[in-house]
XYZ file of C-alpha atoms in Angstrom:
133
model
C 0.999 4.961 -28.422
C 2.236 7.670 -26.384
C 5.661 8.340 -24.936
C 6.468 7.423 -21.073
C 7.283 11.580 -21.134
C 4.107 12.312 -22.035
C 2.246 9.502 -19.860
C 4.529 11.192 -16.819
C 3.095 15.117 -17.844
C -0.505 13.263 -17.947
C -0.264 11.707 -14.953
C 1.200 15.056 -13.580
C -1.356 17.344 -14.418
C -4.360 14.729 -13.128
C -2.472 14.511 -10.239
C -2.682 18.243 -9.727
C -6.314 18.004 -9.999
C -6.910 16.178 -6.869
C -7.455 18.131 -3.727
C -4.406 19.334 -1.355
C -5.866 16.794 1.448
C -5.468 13.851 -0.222
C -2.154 13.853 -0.430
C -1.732 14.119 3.545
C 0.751 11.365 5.099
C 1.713 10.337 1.395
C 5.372 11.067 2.463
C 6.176 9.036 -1.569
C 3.781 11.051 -3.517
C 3.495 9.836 -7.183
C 5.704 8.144 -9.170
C 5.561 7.416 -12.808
C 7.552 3.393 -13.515
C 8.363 2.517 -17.170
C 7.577 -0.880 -16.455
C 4.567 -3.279 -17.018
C 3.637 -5.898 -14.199
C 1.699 -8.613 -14.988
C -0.586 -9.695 -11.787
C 0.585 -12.770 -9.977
C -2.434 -13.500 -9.260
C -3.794 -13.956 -13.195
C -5.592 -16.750 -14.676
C -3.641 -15.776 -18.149
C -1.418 -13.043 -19.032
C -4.036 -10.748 -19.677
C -4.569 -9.227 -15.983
C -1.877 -5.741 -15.795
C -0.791 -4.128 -12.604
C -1.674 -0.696 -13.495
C -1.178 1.115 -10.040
C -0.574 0.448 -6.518
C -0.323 2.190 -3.118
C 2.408 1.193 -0.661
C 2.962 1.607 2.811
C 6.186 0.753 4.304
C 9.395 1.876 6.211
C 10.061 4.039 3.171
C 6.458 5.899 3.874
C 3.399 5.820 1.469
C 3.469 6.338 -2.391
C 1.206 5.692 -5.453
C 3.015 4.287 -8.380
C 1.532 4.087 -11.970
C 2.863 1.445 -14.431
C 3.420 2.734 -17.959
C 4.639 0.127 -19.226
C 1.322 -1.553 -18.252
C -0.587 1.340 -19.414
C 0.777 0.644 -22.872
C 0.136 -3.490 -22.753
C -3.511 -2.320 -21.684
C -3.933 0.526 -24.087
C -1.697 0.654 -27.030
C -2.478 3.257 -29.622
C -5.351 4.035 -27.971
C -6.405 7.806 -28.207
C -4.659 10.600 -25.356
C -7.847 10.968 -23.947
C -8.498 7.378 -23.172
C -5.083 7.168 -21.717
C -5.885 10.389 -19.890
C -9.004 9.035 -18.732
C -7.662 5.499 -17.901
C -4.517 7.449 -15.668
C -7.325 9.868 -13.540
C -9.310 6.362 -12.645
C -6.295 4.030 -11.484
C -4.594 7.537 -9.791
C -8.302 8.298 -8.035
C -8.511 4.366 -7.268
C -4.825 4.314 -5.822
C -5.709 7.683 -3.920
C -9.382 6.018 -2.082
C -6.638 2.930 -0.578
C -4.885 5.638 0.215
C -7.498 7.571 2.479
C -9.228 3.978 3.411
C -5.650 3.156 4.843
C -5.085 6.068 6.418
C -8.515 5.846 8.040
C -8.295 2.403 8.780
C -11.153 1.019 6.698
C -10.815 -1.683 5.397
C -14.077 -3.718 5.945
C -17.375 -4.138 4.315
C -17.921 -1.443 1.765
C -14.073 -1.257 1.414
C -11.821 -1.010 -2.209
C -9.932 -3.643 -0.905
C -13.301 -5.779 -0.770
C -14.154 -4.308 -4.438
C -11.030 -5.559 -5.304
C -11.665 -8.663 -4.179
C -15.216 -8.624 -6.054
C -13.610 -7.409 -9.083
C -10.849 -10.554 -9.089
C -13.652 -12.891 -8.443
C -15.371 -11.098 -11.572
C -12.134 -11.904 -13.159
C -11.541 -15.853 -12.295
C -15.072 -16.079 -13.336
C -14.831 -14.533 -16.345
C -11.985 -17.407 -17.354
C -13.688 -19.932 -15.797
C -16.425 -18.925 -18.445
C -13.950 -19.268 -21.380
C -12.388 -22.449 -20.115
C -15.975 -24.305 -20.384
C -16.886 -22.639 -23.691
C -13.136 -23.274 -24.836
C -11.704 -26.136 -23.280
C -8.453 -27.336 -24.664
């Protein structure tokens, strides 16, 4: 498993990749957390917070969740991890734009979200009828 130091200089250098207009209005910028968050949403603890985008009185920031990371990835190779941080940092970055453009309709990541939690409750749903206890 890698080190929360060398998740941060990951997460650092993908972050570097992005284009300078991206980042316009993100008054936050990026943060790197030690901690893991399980969703509070989750049908069993199996469902990790791996990013998020904030707006509020403090301004707007993307936050990514090593600790979650790490639940989610374990000793998993660098370039998975690497791989895994540039999708949840793009993903944080698109709410990010969508916000600041004010989409957030059909066609939306908030709607994909939604989609992909649906894909999610369905998925356990699955397991509960082939499973039941």
């Amino acid at each position: 498993m890698i080190s929360f130091d060398e998740f941060s200089i990951i997460a650092a250098q993908e972050t570097r990749q992005l284009p300078a207009y991206v980042f316009d209005q993100l008054s936050g910028g990026v943060l790197a957390d030690e901690h893991a968050y399980l969703h509070p949403a989750r049908a069993a603890d199996d469902l990790y917070i791996l990013g998020t985008y904030t707006v509020s009185g403090m301004g707007r920031q993307v936050v990514l969740y090593y600790g979650s990371f790490a639940a989610v990835l374990g000793n998993s190779s660098r370039e998975t991890w690497r791989e895994r941080v540039r999708a949840v940092l793009r993903h944080e970055f698109r709410h990010h734009l969508e916000t600041s453009a004010g989409e957030f309709g059909k066609d939306s990541l908030i709607e994909e979200d939604r989609e992909s939690m649906r894909r999610y409750y369905m998925m356990h749903a699955v397991r509960k009828t082939e499973h039941p206890e």
